[in-house]
């Protein structure tokens, strides 16, 4: 089954404790992306990757890092989480190039930073 | 990417067609119309997309006006499981696109028994 998986699905952590949210897709997609969703602000792109070893900032990259060492994986790293990073996070993937219309989203990771 | 305007919320009776409108009056010639939906904090799900012709797939139909300034997503026989927030997104689909989807506030569709 074609899917994007994220782990963990729920996480409560404390300020400053490094964490990684994993994202994996089994569709051999070139493009992967991270979004965060907050009430009243909708979904905003954090980082994206066009292919292995190619990453770039989205609209809200501050406080986050990513890496793309393998095509299937695109982890999101919070080196020193803060309460304003409490949010619902989604990973997405799609094939790159025209048309790139269908993005597949993961189930989401709900992160709480206290 | 062009801005879209959608009603905040709509109701629909189960089994009836749900017609969700979207205005995109500043759309340009190379911009596609996409529809996604999000069911209760799950990951958004792609529904359908189109450029200027009407489109239909197993989930829905997309009707785009001749001037392309508005469109309507049609769920032909809405079920309770179609209750969700529906997003209309307009974007250019070219090589080198960052792939970013700009989600507005969407329309909350409530399907009622």
XYZ file of N, CA and C in Angstrom:
681
model
N 0.848 -1.195 0.000
C 0.000 0.000 0.000
C 0.879 1.239 0.000
N 0.575 2.180 -0.908
C 1.315 3.435 -0.971
C 1.028 4.243 0.278
N 2.085 4.666 0.963
C 1.812 5.437 2.167
C 3.019 6.234 2.623
N 2.704 7.232 3.440
C 3.704 8.024 4.144
C 3.510 7.730 5.630
N 4.571 7.335 6.288
C 4.459 7.039 7.713
C 5.273 8.040 8.518
N 4.780 8.335 9.701
C 5.458 9.264 10.603
C 5.529 8.606 11.984
N 6.627 8.864 12.666
C 6.774 8.402 14.042
C 7.572 9.415 14.860
N 7.152 9.645 16.104
C 5.952 9.090 16.733
C 4.704 9.824 16.285
N 3.559 9.312 16.637
C 2.313 9.990 16.327
C 1.983 11.058 17.372
N 2.390 10.801 18.584
C 2.175 11.747 19.667
C 3.463 11.841 20.481
N 3.795 13.047 20.886
C 5.011 13.235 21.676
C 4.839 14.433 22.593
N 5.124 14.213 23.872
C 5.185 15.298 24.839
C 6.615 15.364 25.332
N 7.212 16.533 25.251
C 8.611 16.671 25.646
C 8.801 17.980 26.401
N 10.025 18.200 26.841
C 10.324 19.408 27.591
C 11.221 20.316 26.766
N 11.191 21.578 27.100
C 11.998 22.570 26.398
C 13.463 22.182 26.392
N 14.064 22.238 25.197
C 15.502 22.019 25.073
C 15.949 20.594 24.835
N 15.060 19.656 24.922
C 15.443 18.253 24.724
C 15.300 17.865 23.257
N 16.426 17.623 22.642
C 16.451 17.336 21.190
C 15.534 16.188 20.837
N 14.833 16.328 19.720
C 13.978 15.233 19.264
C 13.983 15.156 17.737
N 13.630 13.983 17.254
C 13.530 13.734 15.818
C 12.187 13.093 15.514
N 11.511 13.627 14.527
C 10.295 13.017 14.009
C 10.638 12.387 12.661
N 10.396 11.111 12.544
C 10.772 10.428 11.311
C 9.628 10.453 10.301
N 9.995 10.423 9.045
C 9.032 10.360 7.945
C 9.591 9.418 6.895
N 8.772 8.513 6.427
C 9.215 7.562 5.414
C 8.096 7.349 4.400
N 8.476 7.241 3.112
C 7.486 6.961 2.075
C 7.970 5.779 1.232
N 7.010 4.996 0.730
C 7.351 3.782 -0.013
C 6.988 3.895 -1.492
N 6.905 5.129 -2.016
C 6.450 5.340 -3.379
C 7.574 5.816 -4.305
N 8.789 5.810 -3.805
C 9.940 6.244 -4.602
C 9.791 7.694 -5.084
N 9.154 8.502 -4.247
C 8.951 9.906 -4.608
C 10.220 10.709 -4.414
N 10.431 11.641 -5.357
C 11.583 12.519 -5.229
C 11.324 13.623 -4.201
N 10.124 14.160 -4.222
C 9.813 15.344 -3.432
C 9.235 14.951 -2.071
N 9.766 15.590 -1.017
C 9.213 15.425 0.322
C 9.197 16.768 1.029
N 8.278 16.901 1.975
C 8.073 18.201 2.604
C 7.535 18.026 4.013
N 7.797 19.018 4.852
C 7.224 19.073 6.189
C 6.358 20.312 6.325
N 5.175 20.128 6.938
C 4.279 21.226 7.251
C 3.986 21.184 8.751
N 3.632 22.342 9.277
C 3.039 22.383 10.597
C 1.661 23.038 10.491
N 0.765 22.598 11.357
C -0.599 23.126 11.324
C -0.962 23.660 12.697
N -1.360 24.915 12.723
C -1.749 25.578 13.957
C -3.110 26.227 13.777
N -3.907 26.248 14.831
C -5.255 26.845 14.734
C -5.187 28.289 14.234
N -6.007 28.596 13.250
C -6.071 29.948 12.717
C -4.971 30.294 11.735
N -3.945 29.444 11.636
C -2.825 29.726 10.728
C -2.743 28.741 9.578
N -3.522 27.695 9.639
C -3.524 26.714 8.559
C -2.240 25.905 8.518
N -1.965 25.307 7.381
C -0.743 24.520 7.199
C 0.334 25.407 6.588
N 1.504 25.349 7.173
C 2.628 26.149 6.677
C 3.824 25.231 6.439
N 4.503 25.474 5.343
C 5.620 24.605 4.968
C 6.869 24.972 5.779
N 7.534 23.954 6.310
C 8.737 24.167 7.124
C 9.996 24.003 6.265
N 10.145 22.847 5.689
C 11.262 22.520 4.803
C 10.748 21.602 3.709
N 11.502 21.568 2.615
C 11.183 20.627 1.571
C 12.464 20.092 0.955
N 12.312 19.013 0.201
C 13.463 18.378 -0.450
C 13.051 17.915 -1.835
N 13.828 18.323 -2.830
C 13.554 17.923 -4.201
C 14.099 16.527 -4.498
N 15.121 16.113 -3.781
C 15.710 14.796 -3.994
C 16.771 14.555 -2.925
N 17.438 13.435 -2.993
C 18.470 13.097 -2.010
C 19.525 14.195 -1.961
N 19.872 14.596 -0.743
C 20.889 15.612 -0.473
C 20.509 17.005 -0.975
N 19.245 17.211 -1.329
C 18.787 18.532 -1.778
C 17.637 18.977 -0.886
N 17.885 19.950 -0.028
C 16.833 20.447 0.864
C 16.812 21.969 0.814
N 15.659 22.531 1.168
C 15.552 23.984 1.174
C 14.493 24.422 2.158
N 14.594 25.689 2.590
C 13.688 26.221 3.585
C 12.328 26.529 2.990
N 11.308 26.284 3.800
C 9.974 26.711 3.447
C 9.683 28.054 4.079
N 8.465 28.221 4.543
C 8.055 29.516 5.092
C 8.420 29.710 6.556
N 8.517 28.624 7.312
C 8.758 28.740 8.755
C 9.850 27.781 9.199
N 11.099 27.941 8.731
C 12.150 26.967 9.026
C 12.868 27.151 10.365
N 12.658 28.286 11.016
C 13.435 28.595 12.227
C 13.179 27.559 13.314
N 14.253 27.030 13.861
C 14.168 26.072 14.946
C 14.100 24.624 14.484
N 14.161 24.404 13.191
C 14.073 23.053 12.632
C 15.280 22.750 11.739
N 15.600 21.479 11.644
C 16.570 20.992 10.688
C 15.997 19.770 10.007
N 16.503 19.485 8.812
C 16.100 18.272 8.105
C 17.327 17.664 7.448
N 17.177 16.432 7.013
C 18.219 15.798 6.220
C 17.555 14.857 5.236
N 18.243 14.585 4.148
C 17.697 13.666 3.133
C 18.859 12.832 2.607
N 19.211 11.839 3.399
C 20.322 10.950 3.021
C 19.842 9.786 2.165
N 18.597 9.437 2.311
C 18.007 8.374 1.500
C 16.731 8.922 0.875
N 16.350 8.358 -0.251
C 15.183 8.872 -0.950
C 13.912 8.694 -0.149
N 13.805 7.619 0.588
C 12.551 7.312 1.256
C 12.348 8.047 2.580
N 13.418 8.570 3.171
C 13.329 9.139 4.521
C 13.615 10.632 4.559
N 12.877 11.332 5.396
C 13.051 12.787 5.496
C 12.754 13.193 6.941
N 13.688 12.963 7.858
C 13.429 13.277 9.262
C 13.430 14.773 9.558
N 12.610 15.147 10.523
C 12.535 16.533 11.002
C 13.179 16.569 12.383
N 14.139 17.441 12.552
C 14.924 17.496 13.784
C 14.680 18.820 14.486
N 14.346 18.732 15.769
C 14.239 19.917 16.611
C 15.385 19.849 17.606
N 16.407 20.653 17.387
C 17.619 20.585 18.211
C 17.345 21.035 19.635
N 16.549 22.081 19.791
C 16.235 22.613 21.115
C 14.783 23.099 21.093
N 13.860 22.147 21.258
C 12.442 22.505 21.132
C 12.012 23.569 22.123
N 11.073 24.398 21.685
C 10.497 25.423 22.553
C 8.975 25.317 22.495
N 8.281 25.872 23.488
C 6.813 25.748 23.526
C 6.128 26.252 22.251
N 6.699 27.213 21.551
C 6.035 27.699 20.329
C 6.157 26.717 19.154
N 6.823 25.603 19.393
C 6.860 24.537 18.393
C 5.823 23.461 18.677
N 5.028 23.680 19.693
C 3.883 22.808 19.926
C 2.944 22.947 18.745
N 2.672 21.840 18.081
C 1.909 21.910 16.835
C 1.588 20.507 16.344
N 0.828 20.456 15.262
C 0.554 19.218 14.542
C 1.406 19.243 13.275
N 2.233 18.229 13.102
C 3.191 18.192 12.006
C 2.811 17.122 10.981
N 2.929 17.496 9.714
C 2.649 16.564 8.627
C 3.824 16.493 7.669
N 4.138 15.286 7.280
C 5.102 15.041 6.225
C 4.323 14.722 4.957
N 4.852 15.126 3.812
C 4.181 14.863 2.544
C 5.208 14.464 1.498
N 4.765 13.730 0.498
C 5.669 13.361 -0.588
C 4.910 13.353 -1.911
N 5.645 13.531 -2.986
C 5.068 13.411 -4.319
C 6.200 13.170 -5.311
N 5.841 12.717 -6.489
C 6.849 12.642 -7.540
C 7.139 14.053 -8.001
N 8.314 14.277 -8.507
C 8.709 15.621 -8.893
C 8.674 15.755 -10.395
N 8.358 16.923 -10.822
C 8.215 17.145 -12.243
C 6.739 17.192 -12.595
N 6.438 17.588 -13.797
C 5.048 17.780 -14.166
C 4.384 16.459 -14.484
N 3.141 16.204 -14.123
C 2.443 16.969 -13.110
C 2.820 16.515 -11.705
N 2.808 17.427 -10.812
C 3.138 17.103 -9.425
C 1.927 17.352 -8.553
N 0.787 16.968 -9.079
C -0.432 17.429 -8.439
C -0.804 16.706 -7.158
N -0.468 15.468 -7.046
C -0.975 14.707 -5.905
C 0.101 14.535 -4.857
N -0.060 15.215 -3.760
C 0.847 15.011 -2.641
C 0.188 14.072 -1.645
N 0.984 13.123 -1.174
C 0.520 12.181 -0.176
C 1.000 12.677 1.192
N 0.084 12.724 2.133
C 0.412 13.200 3.467
C 0.442 12.048 4.467
N 1.323 12.181 5.431
C 1.352 11.239 6.537
C 0.212 11.504 7.505
N 0.084 10.669 8.530
C -1.039 10.772 9.471
C -0.893 11.901 10.476
N 0.293 12.476 10.570
C 0.493 13.588 11.499
C 1.190 13.172 12.778
N 1.924 14.112 13.343
C 2.571 13.948 14.649
C 2.160 15.129 15.506
N 1.517 14.824 16.603
C 1.104 15.906 17.505
C 2.170 16.071 18.573
N 2.823 17.226 18.537
C 3.936 17.498 19.443
C 3.529 18.555 20.456
N 3.820 18.261 21.715
C 3.620 19.224 22.789
C 4.956 19.449 23.490
N 5.363 20.714 23.567
C 6.611 21.070 24.243
C 6.262 21.893 25.479
N 6.664 21.404 26.637
C 6.311 22.092 27.886
C 7.505 22.836 28.471
N 1.073 32.332 -6.582
C -0.135 31.546 -6.788
C -1.355 32.395 -6.453
N -2.424 32.208 -7.222
C -3.614 33.033 -7.047
C -4.294 32.736 -5.714
N -4.993 33.751 -5.206
C -5.721 33.605 -3.956
C -7.070 32.965 -4.227
N -7.560 32.193 -3.271
C -8.874 31.566 -3.398
C -9.771 32.018 -2.269
N -11.078 32.009 -2.531
C -12.081 32.356 -1.524
C -13.118 31.253 -1.481
N -13.351 30.741 -0.265
C -14.325 29.681 -0.066
C -15.249 30.049 1.088
N -16.485 29.557 1.083
C -17.343 29.775 2.259
C -16.742 29.057 3.461
N -17.000 29.609 4.621
C -16.422 29.035 5.830
C -16.996 27.662 6.144
N -18.306 27.513 5.961
C -18.925 26.242 6.306
C -20.148 25.988 5.444
N -20.479 24.706 5.331
C -21.663 24.282 4.579
C -22.209 23.014 5.208
N -23.516 22.822 5.075
C -24.151 21.576 5.493
C -24.671 20.853 4.266
N -24.767 19.547 4.379
C -25.320 18.738 3.303
C -26.007 17.532 3.925
N -27.147 17.141 3.360
C -27.838 15.945 3.833
C -27.179 14.705 3.253
N -27.089 13.701 4.098
C -26.489 12.432 3.655
C -27.223 11.901 2.434
N -26.454 11.454 1.432
C -27.043 10.925 0.209
C -27.275 11.954 -0.873
N -27.252 13.213 -0.498
C -27.433 14.281 -1.484
C -26.072 14.717 -2.016
N -26.114 15.464 -3.111
C -24.874 15.988 -3.666
C -24.403 17.186 -2.845
N -23.116 17.226 -2.600
C -22.513 18.386 -1.939
C -21.777 19.197 -3.002
N -22.116 20.487 -3.081
C -21.499 21.371 -4.065
C -20.698 22.440 -3.341
N -19.397 22.374 -3.453
C -18.525 23.299 -2.721
C -17.918 24.301 -3.710
N -18.235 25.587 -3.534
C -17.732 26.598 -4.477
C -16.376 27.152 -4.069
N -15.688 27.675 -5.069
C -14.405 28.334 -4.837
C -14.234 29.443 -5.864
N -13.887 30.618 -5.372
C -13.591 31.736 -6.269
C -12.096 31.936 -6.386
N -11.624 32.102 -7.604
C -10.201 32.350 -7.858
C -10.104 33.302 -9.025
N -10.582 34.522 -8.796
C -10.755 35.486 -9.893
C -9.430 35.961 -10.492
N -8.324 35.804 -9.754
C -7.026 36.273 -10.283
C -6.197 35.137 -10.871
N -6.826 34.021 -11.120
C -6.094 32.862 -11.644
C -5.457 33.195 -12.991
N -4.263 32.704 -13.205
C -3.600 32.938 -14.478
C -3.644 31.673 -15.333
N -3.248 31.832 -16.589
C -3.468 30.784 -17.563
C -2.784 29.457 -17.274
N -1.686 29.481 -16.539
C -0.951 28.245 -16.284
C -1.160 27.711 -14.868
N -2.172 28.198 -14.196
C -2.448 27.734 -12.843
C -3.562 26.683 -12.841
N -3.307 25.626 -12.104
C -4.265 24.551 -11.940
C -5.097 24.794 -10.687
N -6.284 24.200 -10.663
C -7.126 24.198 -9.467
C -7.051 22.807 -8.841
N -6.680 22.745 -7.574
C -6.607 21.486 -6.835
C -7.600 21.523 -5.682
N -8.074 20.352 -5.346
C -8.887 20.209 -4.143
C -8.282 19.108 -3.271
N -8.156 19.455 -1.998
C -7.754 18.504 -0.972
C -8.798 18.569 0.132
N -8.817 17.554 0.959
C -9.658 17.608 2.142
C -8.900 17.070 3.334
N -9.337 17.496 4.522
C -8.720 17.040 5.760
C -9.828 16.626 6.715
N -9.788 15.363 7.055
C -10.786 14.798 7.967
C -10.215 14.835 9.370
N -10.790 15.688 10.190
C -10.501 15.734 11.624
C -9.034 15.495 11.999
N -8.165 16.440 11.608
C -6.755 16.424 12.000
C -5.950 15.272 11.404
N -6.517 14.547 10.460
C -5.723 13.577 9.716
C -4.913 14.333 8.660
N -4.019 13.642 7.982
C -3.273 14.280 6.908
C -4.192 14.660 5.762
N -3.958 15.803 5.132
C -4.776 16.181 3.981
C -4.741 15.109 2.897
N -5.830 15.011 2.171
C -5.980 13.982 1.136
C -6.308 14.641 -0.190
N -5.579 14.297 -1.211
C -5.844 14.824 -2.553
C -7.194 14.300 -3.053
N -7.971 15.193 -3.697
C -9.251 14.764 -4.266
C -9.205 14.794 -5.786
N -8.897 15.950 -6.353
C -9.010 16.118 -7.798
C -8.297 17.394 -8.198
N -7.981 17.533 -9.468
C -7.418 18.779 -9.950
C -7.842 18.992 -11.398
N -7.713 20.238 -11.888
C -8.062 20.538 -13.269
C -7.463 21.843 -13.722
N -7.404 22.013 -15.030
C -6.879 23.253 -15.611
C -8.025 24.091 -16.191
N -8.739 23.558 -17.131
C -9.874 24.307 -17.680
C -11.051 23.413 -18.057
N -10.790 22.126 -18.251
C -11.892 21.215 -18.546
C -12.464 20.657 -17.258
N -13.723 20.266 -17.310
C -14.318 19.592 -16.162
C -13.659 18.236 -15.994
N -13.510 17.814 -14.755
C -12.844 16.560 -14.451
C -13.709 15.729 -13.504
N -13.581 14.425 -13.648
C -14.300 13.511 -12.756
C -13.398 12.335 -12.421
N -13.431 11.935 -11.165
C -12.762 10.695 -10.768
C -13.681 9.951 -9.810
N -13.165 8.928 -9.171
C -14.005 8.086 -8.339
C -14.483 8.797 -7.079
N -13.851 9.895 -6.736
C -14.241 10.610 -5.526
C -15.195 11.755 -5.795
N -14.953 12.499 -6.885
C -15.668 13.753 -7.064
C -15.620 14.230 -8.507
N -16.347 15.310 -8.748
C -16.279 16.015 -10.030
C -15.857 17.450 -9.771
N -15.138 18.001 -10.726
C -14.686 19.388 -10.641
C -15.216 20.124 -11.860
N -15.984 21.175 -11.584
C -16.538 21.999 -12.649
C -15.836 23.349 -12.603
N -15.192 23.733 -13.699
C -14.480 25.011 -13.766
C -15.217 25.879 -14.781
N -15.541 27.111 -14.394
C -16.256 28.001 -15.317
C -15.383 28.333 -16.515
N -16.030 28.774 -17.559
C -15.311 29.018 -18.814
C -14.234 30.088 -18.646
N -14.524 31.109 -17.831
C -13.518 32.153 -17.607
C -12.492 31.753 -16.540
N -12.678 30.574 -15.945
C -11.773 29.987 -14.936
C -11.697 30.797 -13.654
N -12.612 31.696 -13.442
C -12.542 32.508 -12.230
C -13.207 31.846 -11.033
N -13.880 30.758 -11.252
C -14.458 30.024 -10.130
C -14.600 28.553 -10.506
N -14.790 27.746 -9.479
C -14.961 26.313 -9.703
C -15.857 25.749 -8.607
N -16.355 24.541 -8.850
C -17.195 23.854 -7.881
C -16.762 22.409 -7.771
N -16.553 21.967 -6.556
C -16.287 20.560 -6.294
C -17.611 19.899 -5.965
N -17.891 18.794 -6.618
C -19.152 18.100 -6.400
C -18.870 16.702 -5.857
N -19.414 16.427 -4.665
C -19.433 15.070 -4.121
C -20.819 14.534 -4.420
N -20.950 13.590 -5.324
C -22.276 13.262 -5.853
C -23.253 12.672 -4.837
N -22.770 11.869 -3.916
C -23.643 11.259 -2.911
C -22.917 11.312 -1.569
N -23.056 12.437 -0.897
C -22.273 12.652 0.321
C -22.641 11.640 1.402
N -21.629 11.170 2.108
C -21.830 10.296 3.256
C -21.278 10.982 4.501
N -21.568 10.418 5.655
C -21.093 10.999 6.906
C -19.568 11.073 6.924
N -18.922 10.122 6.242
C -17.460 10.100 6.205
C -16.858 11.213 5.344
N -17.721 11.929 4.623
C -17.229 13.071 3.835
C -17.170 14.351 4.662
N -17.610 14.304 5.903
C -17.488 15.463 6.783
C -16.005 15.777 6.963
N -15.619 16.995 6.565
C -14.197 17.346 6.544
C -14.051 18.821 6.207
N -12.824 19.309 6.260
C -12.499 20.636 5.741
C -11.979 20.453 4.319
N -12.554 21.177 3.385
C -12.189 21.060 1.976
C -11.424 22.303 1.541
N -10.274 22.081 0.956
C -9.400 23.178 0.546
C -9.327 23.275 -0.980
N -9.538 24.452 -1.478
C -9.355 24.756 -2.889
C -8.014 25.475 -3.016
N -7.146 24.969 -3.841
C -5.786 25.509 -3.962
C -5.498 25.763 -5.432
N -4.932 26.909 -5.713
C -4.562 27.245 -7.091
C -3.048 27.375 -7.139
N -2.419 26.678 -8.074
C -0.970 26.776 -8.149
C -0.465 26.464 -9.543
N 0.690 26.989 -9.808
C 1.350 26.715 -11.079
C 1.974 25.332 -10.992
N 1.907 24.592 -12.044
C 2.451 23.236 -12.040
C 3.549 23.155 -13.093
N 4.748 23.563 -12.691
C 5.863 23.567 -13.633
C 7.079 22.949 -12.980
N 8.027 22.535 -13.797
C 9.288 22.050 -13.264
C 9.942 23.145 -12.425
N 10.514 22.746 -11.314
C 11.171 23.713 -10.453
C 10.246 24.312 -9.410
N 8.967 24.002 -9.516
C 8.041 24.467 -8.478
C 8.465 23.894 -7.136
N 8.409 24.699 -6.113
C 8.824 24.203 -4.802
C 7.878 23.146 -4.273
N 6.752 22.950 -4.926
C 5.821 21.932 -4.481
C 4.959 22.365 -3.317
N 5.180 23.571 -2.825
C 4.429 24.022 -1.665
C 2.958 24.181 -1.997
N 2.131 23.640 -1.122
C 0.702 23.841 -1.220
C 0.311 24.910 -0.218
N -0.398 25.919 -0.675
C -0.849 26.982 0.217
C -2.294 26.693 0.591
N -2.463 26.264 1.837
C -3.792 25.940 2.335
C -4.401 27.178 2.978
N -5.590 27.579 2.488
C -6.315 28.659 3.152
C -7.108 28.097 4.312
N -8.214 28.748 4.609
C -9.038 28.289 5.733
C -9.980 27.167 5.328
N -10.268 27.045 4.030
C -11.111 25.964 3.553
C -12.573 26.103 3.933
N -13.357 25.132 3.482
C -14.777 25.038 3.822
C -14.999 23.814 4.681
N -15.604 24.015 5.829
C -15.965 22.884 6.681
C -17.304 22.355 6.219
N -17.294 21.158 5.685
C -18.521 20.514 5.220
C -19.013 19.567 6.303
N -20.231 19.777 6.719
C -20.872 18.896 7.699
C -21.959 18.122 6.970
N -21.799 16.816 6.901
C -22.832 15.969 6.295
C -23.709 15.449 7.424
N -24.993 15.689 7.277
C -25.925 15.354 8.361
C -26.838 14.201 7.969
N -27.159 13.318 8.941
C -28.030 12.174 8.630
C -29.435 12.610 8.250
